[in-house]
Amino acid sequence: MREVISTLSQMLKNKEISSAELTEKYISVIESDNKIYNAYVSETFDKARSQAKAADEMIANGSATALTGIPMTLKDNICSDGDLTTCASKILSGFRPYYDSTVWTKLKGQGAVMLGKTNMDEFAMGSTSETSVYGAPLNPRNTEHVTGGSSGGGAAAVCANMAAYALGSDTGGSVRQPASFCGIMGLKPTYGAVSRYGLIAYGSSLDQIGVLANSVKDTAVVFDAISGVDPHDQTSVDFDFGDIANSLGQKDVKGLKIGVAKEYFDGINGEIKDAIDSAIKFYEANGAEIVDISLPVLKQALPVYYIIACAEASSNLGRYDGIRYGYRPESFNDVEEMILKTRTEGFGDEVKRRIMLGTYVLSSGYYDAYYKKACLLRENLIADFEDIFNECDVLIAPTAPNTAFKLNFNSASPVEMYLSDIATVPINITGVPAISVPVGTDGSGLPIGMQIIGKKFSEKTILDAAYFYEKNADCGVEDFKGGVVL
């Protein structure tokens, strides 16, 4: 896969192009191609031009980093001071935060250039990005198919070369699944490895900001820049990851113990299973040890996830009442009616569904039967994953049980959509890191993704394993032709 960030960074340092010129190229592509893909929901072109000018000055005075002058994008639920940030929801129409998220503060300090905010499922609730108030983003690999969700706009922007990389959020697979559907890399870090300050909350114990990029090296460069403890986020952890990006490729996979859990392959599409089996055989042929394991607790992951996620959503979304910011109805008789109308008119159907589910499982008489039991089962999942990583270094699994759905999938049964998260949600429940890597295509040419999963804070291990595959195996997914190609 093409190393976009590394290539552009070298061109900038060699004075082959300026950041100002590069930024104009990206802006031009967005203005022409976003009409096709609907990846961006708002643009920050004027700010991007100013940031590009400042980046050129950093390059000139020798203070540039690998991300200086590189155009990128943020998901529409990651705050940046003064920029429209709506979570793709009517209820936050017109909302402009008055502060920067920590991840954007870090990237801005390194001279990053932000092009705008990308499309998503409303409040990150969905697996296709079709719940967006702006309409669905389209998959650049085949515009009759969805991008996945909820970070679908960011995945489309990176795939179609409308941004060098994107930051998204991953609550139950929302970075990894769209990465799989669009044939790019998607990293969900360890819970606490990256600050959530400035990420508009969906499920606070599950949410994690992640990276969408074209290559493993690009992914590592961005992760190195945004990871670290943050006093604004008490769940963030002080862990020294080292310089992962510059240590990639220093060792092979000989002796690496790769766990394969049969439960991860139950109900998986045959073409996906075959592609991942081929990848496992590739690792084994190159000296990795394959360890067959059993994780029967995986069958409980999906109901555990949806109970906890919906419960936390019902609490987090209680702040949207029309009083302080965002959408407010034009007419109402009293405060109670104003709040009722605000939420009725402002939230979409899927968000309402999850709020009601969450309120139900937290209500008196049902708390013990549902929410408390889900939390206990979550502890079992965490313990079982810890035990598994005593037997192996990484797990390999499908990213999704299917390739990209046809458009309007979201109009079908919500339960069917929820089942599409079956392979990704255990990672958020347990707080471990995982990266989705392209490993082939199905008969229709749609990309297939494979997860490489590690124990907590083992980002270096999973990125090393992904890098070895990327550099030495034919993933069968071609670089997208179009957009900014240098």
Short mmCIF file of C-alpha atoms in Angstrom, two decimals:
data_model
loop_
_atom_site.label_atom_id
_atom_site.label_comp_id
_atom_site.label_asym_id
_atom_site.label_seq_id
_atom_site.Cartn_x
_atom_site.Cartn_y
_atom_site.Cartn_z
CA MET A 1 0.00 0.00 0.00
CA ARG A 2 1.21 3.52 -0.78
CA GLU A 3 2.99 5.39 2.06
CA VAL A 4 1.35 8.74 1.45
CA ILE A 5 2.53 10.62 4.56
CA SER A 6 6.16 9.53 4.20
CA THR A 7 6.20 10.35 0.49
CA LEU A 8 4.64 13.78 0.90
CA SER A 9 6.82 14.62 3.91
CA GLN A 10 9.96 13.86 1.91
CA MET A 11 8.72 15.94 -1.02
CA LEU A 12 8.05 18.87 1.31
CA LYS A 13 11.49 18.64 2.92
CA ASN A 14 13.16 18.36 -0.51
CA LYS A 15 11.29 21.51 -1.65
CA GLU A 16 9.69 19.55 -4.50
CA ILE A 17 6.38 21.06 -3.42
CA SER A 18 5.27 23.47 -0.71
CA SER A 19 2.54 22.74 1.81
CA ALA A 20 0.57 25.66 0.37
CA GLU A 21 0.71 24.07 -3.09
CA LEU A 22 -0.10 20.62 -1.72
CA THR A 23 -3.05 21.96 0.24
CA GLU A 24 -4.47 23.63 -2.88
CA LYS A 25 -4.23 20.28 -4.69
CA TYR A 26 -6.26 18.59 -1.96
CA ILE A 27 -8.80 21.44 -1.87
CA SER A 28 -9.25 21.19 -5.63
CA VAL A 29 -9.87 17.43 -5.41
CA ILE A 30 -12.36 17.87 -2.56
CA GLU A 31 -14.26 20.53 -4.51
CA SER A 32 -14.60 18.19 -7.49
CA ASP A 33 -14.82 14.70 -5.94
CA ASN A 34 -16.77 15.32 -2.75
CA LYS A 35 -19.84 15.79 -4.94
CA ILE A 36 -19.43 12.11 -5.80
CA TYR A 37 -18.43 10.58 -2.46
CA ASN A 38 -20.02 12.91 0.14
CA ALA A 39 -17.05 12.27 2.43
CA TYR A 40 -16.83 15.81 3.85
CA VAL A 41 -19.72 17.50 5.64
CA SER A 42 -17.92 20.81 6.26
CA GLU A 43 -14.69 22.38 5.06
CA THR A 44 -12.06 24.54 6.75
CA PHE A 45 -10.19 25.65 3.63
CA ASP A 46 -9.31 29.16 4.80
CA LYS A 47 -7.81 27.81 8.02
CA ALA A 48 -6.04 25.08 6.04
CA ARG A 49 -4.36 27.69 3.85
CA SER A 50 -3.13 29.57 6.94
CA GLN A 51 -1.92 26.32 8.53
CA ALA A 52 -0.12 25.38 5.31
CA LYS A 53 1.68 28.74 5.27
CA ALA A 54 2.78 28.20 8.88
CA ALA A 55 3.90 24.67 8.01
CA ASP A 56 6.09 25.97 5.19
CA GLU A 57 7.75 28.27 7.70
CA MET A 58 8.38 25.31 10.05
CA ILE A 59 9.95 23.37 7.17
CA ALA A 60 12.11 26.36 6.23
CA ASN A 61 13.45 26.83 9.78
CA GLY A 62 14.12 23.12 10.33
CA SER A 63 11.47 22.44 12.98
CA ALA A 64 9.28 20.17 10.83
CA THR A 65 8.09 16.69 11.82
CA ALA A 66 6.82 13.87 9.62
CA LEU A 67 3.30 15.38 9.75
CA THR A 68 4.21 19.02 9.10
CA GLY A 69 2.34 20.39 6.11
CA ILE A 70 0.37 17.18 5.47
CA PRO A 71 -3.36 17.75 4.79
CA MET A 72 -5.73 15.61 6.88
CA THR A 73 -9.25 15.53 8.26
CA LEU A 74 -11.20 14.98 11.49
CA LYS A 75 -14.43 13.07 11.99
CA ASP A 76 -17.42 15.34 12.63
CA ASN A 77 -17.46 14.39 16.35
CA ILE A 78 -13.91 15.58 17.15
CA CYS A 79 -13.82 19.18 18.35
CA SER A 80 -11.70 21.97 16.91
CA ASP A 81 -12.05 25.55 18.04
CA GLY A 82 -14.60 27.49 15.97
CA ASP A 83 -15.18 24.76 13.38
CA LEU A 84 -18.60 23.28 12.68
CA THR A 85 -18.86 19.97 14.58
CA THR A 86 -22.29 18.38 14.41
CA CYS A 87 -21.93 14.59 14.89
CA ALA A 88 -23.89 14.46 11.60
CA SER A 89 -27.03 15.24 13.62
CA LYS A 90 -29.73 17.87 13.28
CA ILE A 91 -29.66 18.38 17.05
CA LEU A 92 -26.14 19.86 16.81
CA SER A 93 -26.80 21.96 13.71
CA GLY A 94 -24.67 25.09 13.78
CA PHE A 95 -22.61 23.97 16.79
CA ARG A 96 -19.04 25.30 16.85
CA PRO A 97 -16.87 24.22 19.81
CA TYR A 98 -14.86 26.86 21.63
CA TYR A 99 -11.87 24.60 22.28
CA ASP A 100 -9.62 22.06 20.55
CA SER A 101 -9.61 18.33 21.22
CA THR A 102 -6.28 17.09 22.56
CA VAL A 103 -5.56 15.08 19.40
CA TRP A 104 -6.02 18.18 17.24
CA THR A 105 -3.90 20.25 19.64
CA LYS A 106 -1.09 17.71 19.22
CA LEU A 107 -1.38 17.53 15.44
CA LYS A 108 -1.68 21.30 15.06
CA GLY A 109 1.46 21.68 17.15
CA GLN A 110 3.27 19.50 14.61
CA GLY A 111 2.12 21.64 11.69
CA ALA A 112 -0.78 19.50 10.45
CA VAL A 113 -3.21 21.01 7.94
CA MET A 114 -6.92 20.30 8.53
CA LEU A 115 -9.16 20.29 5.46
CA GLY A 116 -12.52 19.84 7.21
CA LYS A 117 -14.83 17.43 9.03
CA THR A 118 -15.91 14.11 7.59
CA ASN A 119 -19.24 12.33 7.40
CA MET A 120 -20.37 9.71 9.91
CA ASP A 121 -23.33 7.87 11.35
CA GLU A 122 -25.32 10.22 13.58
CA PHE A 123 -23.56 10.36 16.96
CA ALA A 124 -21.42 7.43 15.73
CA MET A 125 -24.41 5.07 16.00
CA GLY A 126 -24.40 2.79 12.98
CA SER A 127 -22.37 0.51 10.76
CA THR A 128 -22.96 2.08 7.34
CA SER A 129 -22.81 5.89 7.86
CA GLU A 130 -26.34 6.00 6.44
CA THR A 131 -27.81 7.51 9.62
CA SER A 132 -26.02 10.80 8.85
CA VAL A 133 -28.28 13.85 8.51
CA TYR A 134 -26.10 14.77 5.49
CA GLY A 135 -26.81 11.53 3.65
CA ALA A 136 -24.51 8.55 3.27
CA PRO A 137 -20.90 8.79 2.06
CA LEU A 138 -20.23 6.48 -0.91
CA ASN A 139 -17.52 3.84 -1.12
CA PRO A 140 -14.84 4.92 -3.61
CA ARG A 141 -14.25 1.25 -4.50
CA ASN A 142 -17.85 0.98 -5.70
CA THR A 143 -20.26 3.87 -5.23
CA GLU A 144 -23.25 1.52 -5.12
CA HIS A 145 -21.95 0.33 -1.74
CA VAL A 146 -21.60 1.91 1.69
CA THR A 147 -18.32 2.96 3.27
CA GLY A 148 -19.08 1.26 6.58
CA GLY A 149 -19.52 3.17 9.78
CA SER A 150 -19.48 5.11 11.77
CA SER A 151 -16.24 6.74 10.50
CA GLY A 152 -17.31 6.20 6.90
CA GLY A 153 -16.54 9.71 5.66
CA GLY A 154 -12.96 9.57 6.91
CA ALA A 155 -12.43 6.17 5.30
CA ALA A 156 -13.82 7.44 1.99
CA ALA A 157 -11.65 10.58 2.13
CA VAL A 158 -8.47 8.57 2.73
CA CYS A 159 -9.34 5.88 0.18
CA ALA A 160 -10.18 8.45 -2.53
CA ASN A 161 -7.04 10.50 -1.77
CA MET A 162 -9.02 13.50 -0.52
CA ALA A 163 -6.92 13.48 2.68
CA ALA A 164 -3.56 11.97 3.52
CA TYR A 165 -5.03 10.50 6.71
CA ALA A 166 -8.05 10.87 8.96
CA LEU A 167 -8.89 10.60 12.63
CA GLY A 168 -12.08 8.76 13.52
CA SER A 169 -13.64 7.29 16.62
CA ASP A 170 -14.09 3.59 17.34
CA THR A 171 -16.76 2.55 19.86
CA GLY A 172 -17.57 -0.89 18.47
CA GLY A 173 -15.54 -1.07 15.26
CA SER A 174 -16.19 2.36 13.77
CA VAL A 175 -12.62 2.82 12.50
CA ARG A 176 -11.77 -0.78 11.63
CA GLN A 177 -14.95 -1.75 9.77
CA PRO A 178 -14.96 1.22 7.33
CA ALA A 179 -11.24 0.67 6.82
CA SER A 180 -12.06 -2.93 5.87
CA PHE A 181 -14.88 -1.88 3.52
CA CYS A 182 -12.73 0.74 1.77
CA GLY A 183 -9.49 -1.27 1.59
CA ILE A 184 -7.28 0.88 3.84
CA MET A 185 -5.70 0.63 7.30
CA GLY A 186 -7.71 1.33 10.44
CA LEU A 187 -6.18 1.36 13.94
CA LYS A 188 -8.20 1.23 17.13
CA PRO A 189 -5.65 1.91 19.94
CA THR A 190 -5.72 0.58 23.48
CA TYR A 191 -8.36 2.31 25.60
CA GLY A 192 -6.47 5.15 27.30
CA ALA A 193 -3.58 5.26 24.81
CA VAL A 194 -5.05 8.32 23.07
CA SER A 195 -6.86 11.13 24.88
CA ARG A 196 -10.62 11.36 24.36
CA TYR A 197 -10.76 15.01 25.44
CA GLY A 198 -12.76 16.85 22.78
CA LEU A 199 -14.37 13.69 21.38
CA ILE A 200 -18.15 14.07 21.66
CA ALA A 201 -19.15 11.06 23.72
CA TYR A 202 -21.26 8.09 22.67
CA GLY A 203 -20.18 5.27 25.03
CA SER A 204 -17.51 6.67 27.32
CA SER A 205 -16.04 3.34 28.47
CA LEU A 206 -15.83 2.12 24.86
CA ASP A 207 -14.98 5.20 22.75
CA GLN A 208 -11.45 5.54 21.40
CA ILE A 209 -10.01 7.89 18.79
CA GLY A 210 -8.29 5.94 16.01
CA VAL A 211 -6.41 6.37 12.73
CA LEU A 212 -7.42 5.79 9.11
CA ALA A 213 -4.51 5.76 6.66
CA ASN A 214 -3.22 4.19 3.46
CA SER A 215 -0.34 2.22 4.95
CA VAL A 216 0.92 0.77 8.21
CA LYS A 217 3.82 3.27 8.28
CA ASP A 218 1.39 6.18 7.87
CA THR A 219 -0.79 4.75 10.64
CA ALA A 220 2.19 4.43 12.98
CA VAL A 221 3.37 7.99 12.28
CA VAL A 222 -0.04 9.39 13.25
CA PHE A 223 -0.40 7.14 16.29
CA ASP A 224 3.04 8.23 17.54
CA ALA A 225 1.89 11.85 17.27
CA ILE A 226 -1.47 11.55 19.07
CA SER A 227 -0.79 8.96 21.79
CA GLY A 228 0.11 9.82 25.37
CA VAL A 229 -1.30 10.81 28.73
CA ASP A 230 -3.47 13.92 28.97
CA PRO A 231 -4.42 15.76 32.20
CA HIS A 232 -7.79 16.59 30.60
CA ASP A 233 -8.67 12.88 30.30
CA GLN A 234 -8.38 10.86 33.50
CA THR A 235 -8.77 7.59 31.57
CA SER A 236 -5.62 8.30 29.52
CA VAL A 237 -2.52 6.35 30.50
CA ASP A 238 1.15 7.33 30.68
CA PHE A 239 2.78 4.60 28.60
CA ASP A 240 6.03 4.87 26.63
CA PHE A 241 5.33 3.39 23.19
CA GLY A 242 8.68 4.56 21.83
CA ASP A 243 9.10 5.61 18.20
CA ILE A 244 7.00 2.90 16.54
CA ALA A 245 7.04 4.38 13.03
CA ASN A 246 10.82 4.41 12.73
CA SER A 247 11.25 0.93 14.23
CA LEU A 248 8.93 -0.83 11.78
CA GLY A 249 10.57 -3.55 9.68
CA GLN A 250 13.47 -4.17 12.04
CA LYS A 251 12.42 -7.77 12.68
CA ASP A 252 10.45 -10.52 10.96
CA VAL A 253 7.66 -12.70 12.37
CA LYS A 254 9.74 -15.76 13.24
CA GLY A 255 8.59 -17.06 16.61
CA LEU A 256 5.56 -14.77 16.73
CA LYS A 257 2.68 -16.71 18.31
CA ILE A 258 -0.53 -16.02 16.42
CA GLY A 259 -3.79 -17.13 18.04
CA VAL A 260 -6.75 -18.15 15.91
CA ALA A 261 -10.09 -18.54 17.70
CA LYS A 262 -12.60 -20.68 15.82
CA GLU A 263 -15.49 -18.68 17.29
CA TYR A 264 -14.35 -15.63 15.31
CA PHE A 265 -15.09 -17.49 12.07
CA ASP A 266 -18.61 -18.68 12.88
CA GLY A 267 -21.02 -17.27 10.29
CA ILE A 268 -18.27 -15.53 8.33
CA ASN A 269 -18.58 -15.20 4.55
CA GLY A 270 -16.62 -17.98 2.78
CA GLU A 271 -14.52 -15.60 0.65
CA ILE A 272 -13.50 -13.67 3.77
CA LYS A 273 -12.58 -16.86 5.60
CA ASP A 274 -10.47 -18.04 2.66
CA ALA A 275 -8.63 -14.70 2.41
CA ILE A 276 -7.78 -14.71 6.13
CA ASP A 277 -6.77 -18.38 6.02
CA SER A 278 -4.32 -17.47 3.26
CA ALA A 279 -2.89 -14.68 5.40
CA ILE A 280 -2.50 -17.05 8.36
CA LYS A 281 -0.68 -19.55 6.10
CA PHE A 282 1.58 -16.71 4.92
CA TYR A 283 2.58 -15.93 8.50
CA GLU A 284 3.13 -19.61 9.25
CA ALA A 285 5.33 -20.03 6.14
CA ASN A 286 7.46 -17.14 7.39
CA GLY A 287 8.15 -18.66 10.80
CA ALA A 288 5.16 -17.62 12.92
CA GLU A 289 3.62 -20.19 15.23
CA ILE A 290 -0.14 -20.66 14.82
CA VAL A 291 -1.96 -21.40 18.07
CA ASP A 292 -5.52 -22.74 17.91
CA ILE A 293 -7.53 -21.32 20.78
CA SER A 294 -11.10 -21.25 21.96
CA LEU A 295 -13.00 -18.17 23.10
CA PRO A 296 -16.58 -19.31 23.74
CA VAL A 297 -17.23 -16.06 25.61
CA LEU A 298 -17.18 -14.25 22.23
CA LYS A 299 -20.78 -15.34 21.71
CA GLN A 300 -21.76 -13.03 24.59
CA ALA A 301 -19.86 -10.00 23.27
CA LEU A 302 -22.55 -8.54 21.01
CA PRO A 303 -25.39 -8.36 23.58
CA VAL A 304 -22.93 -7.15 26.23
CA TYR A 305 -21.74 -4.40 23.92
CA TYR A 306 -25.18 -3.14 22.92
CA ILE A 307 -26.47 -3.09 26.49
CA ILE A 308 -23.45 -1.13 27.78
CA ALA A 309 -23.16 1.15 24.73
CA CYS A 310 -26.85 2.06 24.72
CA ALA A 311 -26.88 2.61 28.49
CA GLU A 312 -23.93 5.00 28.25
CA ALA A 313 -25.48 6.71 25.21
CA SER A 314 -28.73 7.37 27.06
CA SER A 315 -26.71 9.09 29.78
CA ASN A 316 -24.33 11.00 27.49
CA LEU A 317 -27.05 12.28 25.18
CA GLY A 318 -29.18 13.60 28.03
CA ARG A 319 -27.38 16.95 27.67
CA TYR A 320 -29.05 17.68 24.31
CA ASP A 321 -32.15 19.50 25.45
CA GLY A 322 -32.34 22.66 23.31
CA ILE A 323 -31.47 24.91 26.25
CA ARG A 324 -27.73 25.51 25.96
CA TYR A 325 -26.69 24.87 22.35
CA GLY A 326 -27.70 23.16 19.14
CA TYR A 327 -31.15 22.74 17.65
CA ARG A 328 -34.25 24.20 19.31
CA PRO A 329 -37.83 24.00 17.93
CA GLU A 330 -39.48 27.22 16.78
CA SER A 331 -42.60 26.93 18.93
CA PHE A 332 -43.36 25.43 22.34
CA ASN A 333 -45.54 26.25 25.36
CA ASP A 334 -43.18 25.39 28.21
CA VAL A 335 -39.73 23.95 28.97
CA GLU A 336 -40.97 20.35 29.06
CA GLU A 337 -42.50 20.68 25.60
CA MET A 338 -39.37 22.39 24.29
CA ILE A 339 -37.16 19.51 25.44
CA LEU A 340 -39.59 16.94 24.05
CA LYS A 341 -39.76 18.65 20.66
CA THR A 342 -36.00 19.23 20.57
CA ARG A 343 -35.25 15.55 21.00
CA THR A 344 -38.11 14.33 18.84
CA GLU A 345 -37.17 16.56 15.92
CA GLY A 346 -33.43 16.69 16.50
CA PHE A 347 -32.46 13.01 16.86
CA GLY A 348 -32.72 10.46 14.06
CA ASP A 349 -34.46 7.09 14.40
CA GLU A 350 -31.35 5.05 15.21
CA VAL A 351 -30.21 7.44 17.93
CA LYS A 352 -33.69 7.43 19.47
CA ARG A 353 -33.73 3.63 19.35
CA ARG A 354 -30.45 3.37 21.25
CA ILE A 355 -31.39 6.01 23.81
CA MET A 356 -34.63 4.15 24.54
CA LEU A 357 -32.83 0.80 24.79
CA GLY A 358 -30.28 2.35 27.14
CA THR A 359 -32.90 4.01 29.31
CA TYR A 360 -34.79 0.71 29.52
CA VAL A 361 -31.80 -1.38 30.69
CA LEU A 362 -30.94 1.26 33.32
CA SER A 363 -34.49 1.57 34.63
CA SER A 364 -35.67 0.29 37.99
CA GLY A 365 -36.49 -3.40 37.82
CA TYR A 366 -34.32 -4.06 34.76
CA TYR A 367 -30.93 -2.73 35.88
CA ASP A 368 -29.86 -5.99 37.55
CA ALA A 369 -31.25 -8.19 34.79
CA TYR A 370 -29.53 -6.35 31.96
CA TYR A 371 -26.96 -3.65 32.71
CA LYS A 372 -25.42 -5.18 35.83
CA LYS A 373 -25.25 -8.61 34.21
CA ALA A 374 -23.63 -7.13 31.08
CA CYS A 375 -20.95 -5.47 33.22
CA LEU A 376 -20.20 -8.79 34.94
CA LEU A 377 -19.94 -10.56 31.59
CA ARG A 378 -17.64 -7.79 30.40
CA GLU A 379 -15.27 -8.64 33.24
CA ASN A 380 -15.32 -12.27 32.09
CA LEU A 381 -14.43 -11.18 28.56
CA ILE A 382 -11.54 -9.06 29.83
CA ALA A 383 -10.21 -11.93 31.94
CA ASP A 384 -10.49 -14.42 29.07
CA PHE A 385 -8.62 -12.10 26.70
CA GLU A 386 -5.87 -11.65 29.28
CA ASP A 387 -5.57 -15.44 29.57
CA ILE A 388 -5.43 -15.84 25.79
CA PHE A 389 -2.53 -13.38 25.54
CA ASN A 390 -0.57 -15.61 27.90
CA GLU A 391 -0.71 -18.21 25.11
CA CYS A 392 -0.12 -16.01 22.07
CA ASP A 393 1.30 -12.61 21.08
CA VAL A 394 -1.51 -11.55 18.74
CA LEU A 395 -4.90 -12.77 17.59
CA ILE A 396 -5.97 -12.81 13.94
CA ALA A 397 -9.66 -12.49 13.07
CA PRO A 398 -11.96 -11.09 10.39
CA THR A 399 -12.74 -7.39 10.68
CA ALA A 400 -16.31 -7.93 9.49
CA PRO A 401 -18.38 -10.98 8.56
CA ASN A 402 -19.08 -9.45 5.14
CA THR A 403 -17.72 -6.97 2.61
CA ALA A 404 -19.35 -3.57 2.02
CA PHE A 405 -23.15 -3.64 2.01
CA LYS A 406 -25.20 -2.26 -0.84
CA LEU A 407 -26.61 1.21 -0.21
CA ASN A 408 -29.83 1.43 1.81
CA PHE A 409 -28.80 -1.54 3.94
CA ASN A 410 -29.70 0.54 6.98
CA SER A 411 -33.35 0.42 5.99
CA ALA A 412 -33.39 -3.31 6.74
CA SER A 413 -33.66 -4.87 10.20
CA PRO A 414 -31.59 -2.98 12.81
CA VAL A 415 -30.68 -6.33 14.38
CA GLU A 416 -29.07 -7.43 11.10
CA MET A 417 -26.97 -4.26 11.15
CA TYR A 418 -25.98 -4.87 14.78
CA LEU A 419 -24.84 -8.42 13.89
CA SER A 420 -22.33 -6.94 11.44
CA ASP A 421 -20.33 -5.70 14.46
CA ILE A 422 -19.82 -9.19 15.85
CA ALA A 423 -16.09 -9.35 15.10
CA THR A 424 -15.16 -5.85 16.22
CA VAL A 425 -17.04 -5.18 19.47
CA PRO A 426 -14.98 -7.58 21.68
CA ILE A 427 -11.99 -5.28 21.17
CA ASN A 428 -13.81 -2.27 22.61
CA ILE A 429 -15.33 -4.25 25.46
CA THR A 430 -11.89 -5.47 26.55
CA GLY A 431 -10.00 -2.26 25.75
CA VAL A 432 -7.27 -3.94 23.67
CA PRO A 433 -5.77 -2.56 20.42
CA ALA A 434 -6.46 -3.87 16.91
CA ILE A 435 -5.66 -2.88 13.34
CA SER A 436 -7.64 -3.77 10.22
CA VAL A 437 -5.43 -4.68 7.25
CA PRO A 438 -6.59 -5.35 3.66
CA VAL A 439 -6.07 -9.03 2.71
CA GLY A 440 -7.89 -9.40 -0.58
CA THR A 441 -11.15 -8.80 -2.41
CA ASP A 442 -14.36 -10.76 -2.91
CA GLY A 443 -15.81 -11.82 -6.24
CA SER A 444 -17.20 -8.32 -6.77
CA GLY A 445 -13.84 -6.66 -6.18
CA LEU A 446 -14.79 -5.28 -2.76
CA PRO A 447 -11.98 -5.23 -0.16
CA ILE A 448 -11.68 -7.77 2.67
CA GLY A 449 -10.20 -6.75 6.03
CA MET A 450 -8.32 -8.78 8.65
CA GLN A 451 -7.89 -7.74 12.28
CA ILE A 452 -4.59 -8.15 14.08
CA ILE A 453 -5.37 -7.89 17.79
CA GLY A 454 -2.95 -7.50 20.68
CA LYS A 455 -2.93 -7.22 24.44
CA LYS A 456 -3.21 -3.79 26.03
CA PHE A 457 -0.52 -1.31 24.95
CA SER A 458 0.95 -3.73 22.38
CA GLU A 459 0.48 -1.33 19.46
CA LYS A 460 4.09 -1.90 18.42
CA THR A 461 3.55 -5.67 18.18
CA ILE A 462 0.40 -5.47 16.06
CA LEU A 463 1.81 -2.74 13.82
CA ASP A 464 5.00 -4.77 13.30
CA ALA A 465 2.93 -7.82 12.33
CA ALA A 466 0.77 -5.74 10.00
CA TYR A 467 3.82 -4.09 8.42
CA PHE A 468 5.45 -7.46 7.70
CA TYR A 469 2.31 -8.64 5.92
CA GLU A 470 1.92 -5.39 4.01
CA LYS A 471 5.52 -5.46 2.75
CA ASN A 472 5.85 -9.15 1.97
CA ALA A 473 2.43 -10.44 0.94
CA ASP A 474 0.16 -9.51 -1.94
CA CYS A 475 -2.88 -8.10 -0.19
CA GLY A 476 -4.83 -8.10 -3.46
CA VAL A 477 -6.19 -4.58 -2.93
CA GLU A 478 -4.84 -1.98 -5.35
CA ASP A 479 -4.17 1.65 -4.42
CA PHE A 480 -7.11 3.80 -5.43
CA LYS A 481 -6.61 5.70 -8.67
CA GLY A 482 -7.86 9.25 -8.35
CA GLY A 483 -7.69 12.21 -6.02
CA VAL A 484 -4.28 13.68 -5.20
CA VAL A 485 -1.78 11.24 -6.70
CA LEU A 486 1.80 12.48 -6.69
#
